[in-house]
XYZ file of C-alpha atoms in Angstrom:
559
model
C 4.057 -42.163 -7.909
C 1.792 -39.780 -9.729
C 0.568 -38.430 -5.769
C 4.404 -38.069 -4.868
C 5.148 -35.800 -8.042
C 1.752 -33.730 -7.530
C 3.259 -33.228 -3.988
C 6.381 -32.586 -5.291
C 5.093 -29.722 -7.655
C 3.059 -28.427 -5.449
C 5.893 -27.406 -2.684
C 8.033 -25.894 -5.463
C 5.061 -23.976 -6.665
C 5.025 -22.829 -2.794
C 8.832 -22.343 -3.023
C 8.637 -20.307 -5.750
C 5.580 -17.798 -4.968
C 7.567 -17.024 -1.851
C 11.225 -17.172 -3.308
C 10.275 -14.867 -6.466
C 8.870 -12.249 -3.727
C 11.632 -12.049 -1.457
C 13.461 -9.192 -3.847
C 10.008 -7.009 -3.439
C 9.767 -7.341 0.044
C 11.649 -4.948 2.068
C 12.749 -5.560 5.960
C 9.133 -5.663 7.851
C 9.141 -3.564 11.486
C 9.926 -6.803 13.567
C 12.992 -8.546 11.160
C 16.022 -6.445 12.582
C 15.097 -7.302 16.029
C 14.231 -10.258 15.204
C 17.458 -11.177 13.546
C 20.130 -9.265 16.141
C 18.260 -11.370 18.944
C 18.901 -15.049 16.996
C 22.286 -13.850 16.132
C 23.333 -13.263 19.408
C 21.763 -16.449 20.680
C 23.523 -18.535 18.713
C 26.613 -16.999 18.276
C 27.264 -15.933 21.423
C 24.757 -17.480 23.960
C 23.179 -13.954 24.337
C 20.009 -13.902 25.772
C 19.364 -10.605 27.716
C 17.198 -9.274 24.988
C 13.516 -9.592 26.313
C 11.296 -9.378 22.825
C 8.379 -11.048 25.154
C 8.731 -14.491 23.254
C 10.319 -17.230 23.158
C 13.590 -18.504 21.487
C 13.052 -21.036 18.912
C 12.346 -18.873 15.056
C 14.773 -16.535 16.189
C 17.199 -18.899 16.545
C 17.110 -20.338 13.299
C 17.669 -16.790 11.601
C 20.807 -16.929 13.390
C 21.680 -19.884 12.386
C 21.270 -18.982 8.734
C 23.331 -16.186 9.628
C 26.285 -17.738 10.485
C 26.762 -17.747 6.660
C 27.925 -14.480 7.156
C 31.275 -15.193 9.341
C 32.385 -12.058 9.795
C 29.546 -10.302 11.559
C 29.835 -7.903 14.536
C 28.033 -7.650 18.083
C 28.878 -5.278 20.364
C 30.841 -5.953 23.725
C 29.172 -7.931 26.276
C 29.229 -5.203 28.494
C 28.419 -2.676 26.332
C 24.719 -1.158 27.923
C 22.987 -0.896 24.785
C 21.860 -5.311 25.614
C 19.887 -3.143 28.184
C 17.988 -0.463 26.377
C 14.493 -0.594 26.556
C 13.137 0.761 23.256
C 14.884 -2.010 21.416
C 15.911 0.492 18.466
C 19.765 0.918 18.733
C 21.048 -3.006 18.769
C 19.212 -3.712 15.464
C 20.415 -0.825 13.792
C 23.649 -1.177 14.544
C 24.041 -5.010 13.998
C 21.799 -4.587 10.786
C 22.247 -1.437 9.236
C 25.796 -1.035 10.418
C 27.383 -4.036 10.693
C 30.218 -6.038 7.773
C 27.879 -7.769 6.042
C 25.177 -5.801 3.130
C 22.465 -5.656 4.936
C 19.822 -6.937 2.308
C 22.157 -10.043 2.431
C 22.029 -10.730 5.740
C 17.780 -10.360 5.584
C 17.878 -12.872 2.806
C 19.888 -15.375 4.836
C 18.021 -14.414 7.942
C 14.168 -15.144 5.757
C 15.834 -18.388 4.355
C 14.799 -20.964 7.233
C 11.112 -19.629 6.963
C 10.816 -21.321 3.254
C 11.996 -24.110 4.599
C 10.066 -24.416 7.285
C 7.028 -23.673 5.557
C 7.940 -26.748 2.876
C 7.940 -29.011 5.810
C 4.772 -27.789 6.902
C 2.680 -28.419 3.462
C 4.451 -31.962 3.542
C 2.698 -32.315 7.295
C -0.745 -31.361 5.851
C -0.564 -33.710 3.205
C 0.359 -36.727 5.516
C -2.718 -36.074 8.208
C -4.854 -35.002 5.133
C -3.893 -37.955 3.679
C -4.469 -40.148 6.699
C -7.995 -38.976 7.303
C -9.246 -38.714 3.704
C -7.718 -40.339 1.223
C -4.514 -38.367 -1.118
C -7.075 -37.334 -3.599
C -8.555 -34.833 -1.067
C -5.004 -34.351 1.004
C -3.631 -32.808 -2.786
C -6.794 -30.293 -2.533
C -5.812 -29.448 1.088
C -2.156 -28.907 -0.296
C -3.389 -26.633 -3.184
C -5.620 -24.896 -0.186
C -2.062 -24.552 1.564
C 0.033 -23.784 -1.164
C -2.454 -20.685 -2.277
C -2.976 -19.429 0.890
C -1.906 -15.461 0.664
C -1.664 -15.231 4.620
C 0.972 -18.540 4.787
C 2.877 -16.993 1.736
C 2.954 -13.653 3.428
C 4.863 -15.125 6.629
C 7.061 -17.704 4.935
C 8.954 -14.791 3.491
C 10.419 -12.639 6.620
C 12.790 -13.919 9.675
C 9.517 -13.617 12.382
C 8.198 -15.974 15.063
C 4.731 -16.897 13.110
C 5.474 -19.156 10.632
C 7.333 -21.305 13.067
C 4.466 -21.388 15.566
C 2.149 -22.408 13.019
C 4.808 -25.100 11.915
C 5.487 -26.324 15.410
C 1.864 -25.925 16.595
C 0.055 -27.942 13.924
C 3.062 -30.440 14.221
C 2.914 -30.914 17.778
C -1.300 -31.522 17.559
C -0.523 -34.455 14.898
C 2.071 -36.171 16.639
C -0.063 -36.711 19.299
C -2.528 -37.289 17.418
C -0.510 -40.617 16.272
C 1.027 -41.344 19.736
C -2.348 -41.778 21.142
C -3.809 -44.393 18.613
C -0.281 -45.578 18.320
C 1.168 -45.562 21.540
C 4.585 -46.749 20.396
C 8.013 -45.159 21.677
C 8.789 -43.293 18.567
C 5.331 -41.246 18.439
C 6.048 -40.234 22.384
C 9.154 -39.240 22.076
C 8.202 -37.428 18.614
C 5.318 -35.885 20.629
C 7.570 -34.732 23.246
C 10.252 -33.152 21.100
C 7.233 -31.549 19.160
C 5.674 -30.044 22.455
C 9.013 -28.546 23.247
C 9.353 -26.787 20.052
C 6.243 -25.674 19.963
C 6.730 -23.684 23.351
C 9.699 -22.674 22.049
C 8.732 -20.693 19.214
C 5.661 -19.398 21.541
C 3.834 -19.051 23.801
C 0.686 -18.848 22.741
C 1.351 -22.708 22.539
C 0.537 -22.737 26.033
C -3.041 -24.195 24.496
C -1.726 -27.505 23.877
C -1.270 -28.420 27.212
C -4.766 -28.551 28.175
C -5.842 -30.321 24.852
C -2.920 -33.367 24.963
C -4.316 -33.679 28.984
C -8.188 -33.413 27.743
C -7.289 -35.844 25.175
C -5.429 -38.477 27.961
C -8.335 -38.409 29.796
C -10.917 -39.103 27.125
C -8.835 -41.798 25.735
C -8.459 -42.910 29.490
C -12.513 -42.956 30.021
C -12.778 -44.413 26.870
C -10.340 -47.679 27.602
C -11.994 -48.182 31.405
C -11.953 -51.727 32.290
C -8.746 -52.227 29.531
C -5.768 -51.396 32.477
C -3.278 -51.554 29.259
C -4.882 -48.983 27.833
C -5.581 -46.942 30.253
C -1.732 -47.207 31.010
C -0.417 -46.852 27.516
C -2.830 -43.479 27.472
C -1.043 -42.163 30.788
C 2.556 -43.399 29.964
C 2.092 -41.328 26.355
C 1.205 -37.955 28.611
C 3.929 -38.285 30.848
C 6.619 -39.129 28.104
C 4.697 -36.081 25.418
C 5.311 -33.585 28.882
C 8.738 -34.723 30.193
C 10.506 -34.709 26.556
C 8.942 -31.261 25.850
C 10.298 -30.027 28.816
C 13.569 -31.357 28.114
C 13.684 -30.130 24.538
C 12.512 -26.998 25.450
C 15.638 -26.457 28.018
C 17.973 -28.134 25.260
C 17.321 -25.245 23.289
C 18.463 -22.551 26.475
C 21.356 -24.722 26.625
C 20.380 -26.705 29.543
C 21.289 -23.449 31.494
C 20.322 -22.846 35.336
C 19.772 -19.556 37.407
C 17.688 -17.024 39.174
C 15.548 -14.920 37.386
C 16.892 -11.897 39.675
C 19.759 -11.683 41.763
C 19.724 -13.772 44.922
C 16.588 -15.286 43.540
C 15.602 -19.416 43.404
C 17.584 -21.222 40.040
C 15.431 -22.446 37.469
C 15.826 -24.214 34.604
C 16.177 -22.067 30.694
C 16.024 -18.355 33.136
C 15.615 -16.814 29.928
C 12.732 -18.319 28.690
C 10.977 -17.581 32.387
C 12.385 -14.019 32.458
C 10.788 -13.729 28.765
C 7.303 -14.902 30.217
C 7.640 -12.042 32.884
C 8.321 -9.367 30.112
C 4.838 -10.377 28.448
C 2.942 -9.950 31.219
C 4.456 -6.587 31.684
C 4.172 -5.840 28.301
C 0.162 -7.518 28.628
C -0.535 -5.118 30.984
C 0.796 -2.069 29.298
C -1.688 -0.177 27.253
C -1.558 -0.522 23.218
C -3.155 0.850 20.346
C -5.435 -1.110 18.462
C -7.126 -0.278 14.957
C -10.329 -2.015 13.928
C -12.832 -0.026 11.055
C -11.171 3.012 11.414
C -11.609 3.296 14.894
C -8.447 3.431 17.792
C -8.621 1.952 21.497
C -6.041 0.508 23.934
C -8.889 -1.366 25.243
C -8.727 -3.471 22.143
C -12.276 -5.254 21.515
C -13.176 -8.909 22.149
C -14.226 -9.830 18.660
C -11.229 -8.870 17.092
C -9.602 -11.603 15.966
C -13.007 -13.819 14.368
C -13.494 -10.489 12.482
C -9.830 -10.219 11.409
C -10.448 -14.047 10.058
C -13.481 -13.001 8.566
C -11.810 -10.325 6.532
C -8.772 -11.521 5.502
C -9.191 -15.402 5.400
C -10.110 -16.154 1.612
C -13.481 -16.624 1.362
C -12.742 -20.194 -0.037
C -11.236 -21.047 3.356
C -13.967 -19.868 5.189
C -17.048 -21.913 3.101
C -14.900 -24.880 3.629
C -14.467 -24.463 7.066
C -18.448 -23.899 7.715
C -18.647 -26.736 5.494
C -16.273 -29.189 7.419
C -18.086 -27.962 10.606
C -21.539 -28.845 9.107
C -20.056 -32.047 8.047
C -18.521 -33.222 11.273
C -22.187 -32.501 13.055
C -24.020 -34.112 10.512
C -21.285 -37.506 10.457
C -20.949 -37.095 14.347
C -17.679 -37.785 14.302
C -16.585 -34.358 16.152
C -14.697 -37.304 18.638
C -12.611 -38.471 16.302
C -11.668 -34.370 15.312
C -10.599 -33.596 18.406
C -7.163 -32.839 17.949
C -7.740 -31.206 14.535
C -10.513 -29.010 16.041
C -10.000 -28.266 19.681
C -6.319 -26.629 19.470
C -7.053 -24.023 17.079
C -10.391 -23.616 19.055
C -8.905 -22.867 22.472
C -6.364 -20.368 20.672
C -8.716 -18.562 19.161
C -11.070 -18.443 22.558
C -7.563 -17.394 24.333
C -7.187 -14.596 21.724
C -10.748 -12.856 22.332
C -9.084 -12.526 26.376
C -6.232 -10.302 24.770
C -5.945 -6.888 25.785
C -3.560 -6.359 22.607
C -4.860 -6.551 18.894
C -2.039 -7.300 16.855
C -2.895 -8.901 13.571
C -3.727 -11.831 11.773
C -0.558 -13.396 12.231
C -1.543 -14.463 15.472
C -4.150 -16.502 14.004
C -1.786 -18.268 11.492
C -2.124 -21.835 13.493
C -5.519 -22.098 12.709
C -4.770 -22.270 9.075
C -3.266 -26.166 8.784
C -6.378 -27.545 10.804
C -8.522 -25.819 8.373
C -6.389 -27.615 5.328
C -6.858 -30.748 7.049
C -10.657 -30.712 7.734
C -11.314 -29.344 4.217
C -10.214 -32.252 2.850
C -12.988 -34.384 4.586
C -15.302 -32.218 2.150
C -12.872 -32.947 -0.826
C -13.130 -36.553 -0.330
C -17.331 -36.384 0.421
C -17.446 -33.965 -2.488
C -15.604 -36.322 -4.745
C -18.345 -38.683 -4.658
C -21.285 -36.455 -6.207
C -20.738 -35.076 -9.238
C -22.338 -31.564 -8.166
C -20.752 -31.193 -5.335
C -17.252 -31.844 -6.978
C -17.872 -29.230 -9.397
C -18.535 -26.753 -6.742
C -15.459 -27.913 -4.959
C -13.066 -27.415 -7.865
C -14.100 -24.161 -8.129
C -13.450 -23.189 -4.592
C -9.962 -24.388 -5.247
C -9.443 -22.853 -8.359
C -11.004 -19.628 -6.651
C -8.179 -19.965 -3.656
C -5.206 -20.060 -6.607
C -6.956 -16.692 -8.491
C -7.108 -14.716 -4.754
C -3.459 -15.370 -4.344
C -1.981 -15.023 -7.990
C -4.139 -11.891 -8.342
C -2.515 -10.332 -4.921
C 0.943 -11.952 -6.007
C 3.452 -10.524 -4.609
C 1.829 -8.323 -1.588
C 0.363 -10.974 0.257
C 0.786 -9.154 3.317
C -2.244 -6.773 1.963
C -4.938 -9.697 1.084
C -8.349 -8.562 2.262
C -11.466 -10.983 0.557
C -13.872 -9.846 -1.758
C -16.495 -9.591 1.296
C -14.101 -6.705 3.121
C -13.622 -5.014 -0.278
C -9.983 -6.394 -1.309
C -7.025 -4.245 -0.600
C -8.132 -0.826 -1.628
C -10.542 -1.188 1.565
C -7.842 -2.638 3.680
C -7.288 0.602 5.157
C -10.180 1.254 6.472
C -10.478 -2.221 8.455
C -7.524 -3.172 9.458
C -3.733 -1.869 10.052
C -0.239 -3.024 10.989
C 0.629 -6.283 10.031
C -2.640 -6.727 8.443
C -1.507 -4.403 5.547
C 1.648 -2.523 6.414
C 4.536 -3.656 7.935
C 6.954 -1.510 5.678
C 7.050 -3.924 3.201
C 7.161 -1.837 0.688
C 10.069 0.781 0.638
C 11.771 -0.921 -2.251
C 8.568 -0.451 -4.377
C 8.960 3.368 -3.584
C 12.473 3.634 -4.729
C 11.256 1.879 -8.065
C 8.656 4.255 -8.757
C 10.810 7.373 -7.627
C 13.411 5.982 -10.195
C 11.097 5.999 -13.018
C 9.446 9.515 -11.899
C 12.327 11.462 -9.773
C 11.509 13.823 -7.093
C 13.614 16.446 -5.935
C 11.845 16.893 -2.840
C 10.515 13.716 -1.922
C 8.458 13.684 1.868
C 8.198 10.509 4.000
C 6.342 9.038 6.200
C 7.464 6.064 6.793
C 5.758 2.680 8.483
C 8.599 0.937 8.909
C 12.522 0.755 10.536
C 14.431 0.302 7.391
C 16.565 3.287 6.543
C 15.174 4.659 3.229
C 19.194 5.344 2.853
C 19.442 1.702 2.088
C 17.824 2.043 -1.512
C 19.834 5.152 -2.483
C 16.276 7.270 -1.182
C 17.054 10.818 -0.214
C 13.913 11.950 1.701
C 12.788 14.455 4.117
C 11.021 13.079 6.994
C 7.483 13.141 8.002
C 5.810 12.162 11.548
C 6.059 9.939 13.067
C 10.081 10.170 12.520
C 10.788 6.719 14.146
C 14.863 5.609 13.861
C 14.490 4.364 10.232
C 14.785 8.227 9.281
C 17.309 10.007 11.716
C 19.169 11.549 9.292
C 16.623 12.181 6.542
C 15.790 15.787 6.675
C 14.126 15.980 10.184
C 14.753 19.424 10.625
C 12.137 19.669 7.546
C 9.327 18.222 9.954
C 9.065 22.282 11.512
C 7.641 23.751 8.046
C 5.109 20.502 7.805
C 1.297 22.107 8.888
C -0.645 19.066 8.581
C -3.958 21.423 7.553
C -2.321 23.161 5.301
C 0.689 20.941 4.129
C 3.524 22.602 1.769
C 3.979 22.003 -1.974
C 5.793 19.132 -3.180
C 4.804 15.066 -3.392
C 4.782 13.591 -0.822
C 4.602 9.618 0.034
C 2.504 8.417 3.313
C 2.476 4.546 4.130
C -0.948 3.830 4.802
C -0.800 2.810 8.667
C 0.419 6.670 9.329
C -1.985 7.648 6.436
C -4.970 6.353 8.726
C -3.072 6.913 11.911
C -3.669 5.817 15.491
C -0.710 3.361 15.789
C 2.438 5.502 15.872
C 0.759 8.761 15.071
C -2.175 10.663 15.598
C -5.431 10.348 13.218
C -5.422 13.813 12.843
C -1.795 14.301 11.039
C -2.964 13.131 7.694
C -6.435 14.116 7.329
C -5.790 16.589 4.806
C -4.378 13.391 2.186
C -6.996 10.921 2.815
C -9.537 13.497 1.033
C -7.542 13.364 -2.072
C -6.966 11.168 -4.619
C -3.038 9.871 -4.926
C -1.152 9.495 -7.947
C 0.035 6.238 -7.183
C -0.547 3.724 -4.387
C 2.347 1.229 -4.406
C 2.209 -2.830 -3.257
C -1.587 -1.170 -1.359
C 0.611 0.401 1.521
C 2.257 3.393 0.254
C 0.210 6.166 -1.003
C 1.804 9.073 -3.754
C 0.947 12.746 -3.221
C 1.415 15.766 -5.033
C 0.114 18.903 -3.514
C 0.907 22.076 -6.320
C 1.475 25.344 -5.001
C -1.541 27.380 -4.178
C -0.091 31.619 -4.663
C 3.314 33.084 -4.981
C 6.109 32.119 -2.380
C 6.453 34.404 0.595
C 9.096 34.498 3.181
C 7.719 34.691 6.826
C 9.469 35.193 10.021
C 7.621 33.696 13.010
C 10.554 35.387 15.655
C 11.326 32.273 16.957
C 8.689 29.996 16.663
C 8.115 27.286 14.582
C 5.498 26.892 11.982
C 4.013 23.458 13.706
C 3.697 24.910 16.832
C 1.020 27.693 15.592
C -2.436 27.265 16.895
C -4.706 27.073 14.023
C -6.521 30.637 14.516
C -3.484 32.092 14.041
C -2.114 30.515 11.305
């Protein structure tokens, strides 16, 4: 009783560090995309929007938003389900649309709490199944105060789902291979199929749940029941993910271009042709100030490195050193070998895209820690260490609370470093536009300049801005005009406010535009992602007339 309360407490603790953060957290880059695309799905059976992913956490946003009955999408036939830049739609159906906006993003984040409560209850069953509850309530604390998991639960994205559905799908095989009853396979199967629904970077599992067959088949030689069970349990895990995974297109049929072959969920196929087309397209990447669109192989262990708390990381080194030393790395194979061939798949990527890709490995980490708990628990000095570790992870998060998204460890320098490591959905994701209009209410600005990282119109908040570069569609409408008397060497008078992925550039700007700021000191630097400027005038006002020109487009000699 006294494990099922400290469960219990712990998932509302979870609940609430996430819940209590959702008023401070602004739309991120990807949630009006995200949320028009699951809206349409399930509303209308929409699927020509190609976001190079699957269905399956989009869906559920639109499911939540079918709260909101009176919602608009445009005609069928209406060609803006064909643009390419995949700007318009959202803005319309978010921005524009019956509903207040910042409602429909709180229904929209709403299945990602939940989703992340069933996930905690997960870790504490295999946890709990391997090492006793003792240790599985230490993995749940691990869980519960991990910044990275809080920052995801809270916004209507694909990665909190593909952690949930990833981790989920590795268990219940797990148990359908010792146990090879009919409820584990067809558990296993249904698991499978939402994992490669949510995406595709679940691909992994198939070789592990085949690896795994055939050990457990080499294993069993001579035992023909075995062996049999072991085969009947891939065959049912495979054929029931397929089918779940076409239940969610519907169960539809057809070619993937006119006149083409049928095949089963189109959509989800046509989706896996727009990654590889959008693989083999050239991206920025940012890694320690530097840019490439080559992107660099050790990306994503250094991203781990630097923003994995460094509590995570001793206990993982620790359950690695502990599963040599026990040799028991057989009996670890499905806690250890998914998030292993993910994270050898990522170092392949020609796009560098964040942490959040490397959100699955966080439950297997939960899991093995507690094998530590429970060896810890048993010497005296080693549980003292341990406690502290834990009581370490709670102090990274509450000390962050509520910008999780901006967690760097003590080792990278926290999040005042951030910047200079890491950028995009490693720090800013425009997050923090509602944070701006507090501070702007509490110290007003007449002529306020923006550069925003982000697609939510600063109009939203009641800000009245004038528009820096990059001037993506969040701020059509906000003073663009202005953007002519900006000189990035030599930038006007006034304050100015620069989120920090344009600050350090190379994503949707140039390096160069904001050189002049990141030599000075800023009056304010709100939630670690949007930095506060004020440049005072330097000499008396002149008028100049440039006969026609502009004062951007003066080489710098001139000016």
């Amino acid at each position: 009783m006294k494990v099922r309360l400290g469960v219990i407490g712990l998932l509302c603790v979870q609940v609430w560090l996430t819940f209590s953060t959702l008023a401070v957290t602004s739309p991120t880059v990807d949630e009006p995309l995200h949320m028009v695309r699951g809206y349409a799905f399930v509303a209308r059976g929409e699927d020509r929007l190609r976001l190079r992913g699957p269905v399956l956490s989009n869906a559920l946003s639109g499911l939540a938003l079918l709260l909101e009955p009176e919602l608009q999408l445009p005609p069928v036939d209406d060609p803006i389900w064909l643009e390419q830049d995949g700007t318009q739609l959202p803005e319309d159906f978010v921005w524009a649309n019956t509903a207040p906006p910042l409602r429909m993003v709180f229904l929209a984040r709403l299945p990602m709490l939940l989703v992340s409560v069933l996930l905690g209850a997960l870790i504490f069953r295999w946890a709990a199944q391997r090492s006793g509850s003792p240790a599985a309530l230490g993995a749940l604390t691990l869980y519960v105060f991990c910044p990275n998991i809080l920052a995801h639960a809270r916004v209507a994205t694909t990665d909190l789902v593909t952690t949930a559905t990833f981790f989920g799908s590795a268990y219940v095989f797990h148990e359908a291979s010792r146990h090879p009853r009919w409820m584990w396979r067809l558990a296993s199967g249904v698991l499978l199929g939402l994992a490669l629904a949510a995406k595709f970077s679940a691909v992994v599992l198939l070789p592990v749940i085949g690896l795994e067959t055939g050990l457990v088949w080499w294993k069993a030689r001579g035992r023909r029941h075995d062996q049999r069970a072991a085969l009947i349990t891939l065959f049912v895990t495979v054929a029931i993910g397929a089918l779940t995974l076409w239940g969610i297109y519907g169960f539809t049929l057809g070619p993937l271009e006119a006149g083409g072959v049928s095949v089963p969920a189109p959509s989800f196929w046509g989706e896996w042709q727009a990654l590889n087309e959008y693989l083999a397209t050239p991206l920025p990447g940012y890694l320690f100030g530097q840019v490439s669109t080559r992107g660099w192989w050790y990306y994503y262990p250094v991203t781990f490195a630097l923003k994995s708390t460094l509590p995570e990381l001793l206990l993982l080194l620790a359950a690695l050193v502990l599963s040599v030393k026990q040799r028991d790395w057989r009996s670890n194979r499905l806690l250890l070998l998914p998030p292993a061939l993910l994270l050898i798949s990522l170092t392949f990527s020609p796009h560098d895209l964040g942490y959040r890709y490397l959100l699955p490995l966080l439950p297997c980490l939960f899991v093995a820690a507690a094998d530590v708990l429970a060896v810890a628990s048993q010497r005296r000095w080693l549980a003292g260490g341990v406690l502290a570790l834990i009581g370490w992870q709670i102090f990274s998060t509450l000390q962050i609370y509520p910008y999780y998204f901006a967690f760097f460890n003590e080792i990278a320098g926290g999040p005042e470093q951030g910047r200079y490591l890491l950028s995009d959905s490693n720090l800013d994701w425009g997050q923090d536009l509602i944070g701006l209009k507090q501070y702007v209410d509490h110290r007003p600005a007449a002529d306020l300049k923006l550069s925003y990282f982000g697609n939510t119109p600063p109009s939203i908040y009641g800000l009245s801005t004038y528009a820096l570069p990059p001037v993506r569609s969040a701020m059509r409408g906000q003073g663009a005009w202005w953007l002519h008397r900006f000189y990035p060497p030599d930038p006007p008078p006034g304050r100015y406010a620069i989120s920090v992925a344009n600050l350090m550039g190379g994503i949707w700007n140039s390096q160069s535009d904001y050189a002049y700021f990141r030599a000075l000191r800023p009056d304010a630097v709100i939630g670690h992602t949007i930095y506060v400027y004020t440049i005072e005038p330097r000499g008396e006002p002149a008028n100049l007339s440039l006969a026609g020109l502009q004062l951007d487009q003066i080489d710098a000699v001139t000016y």
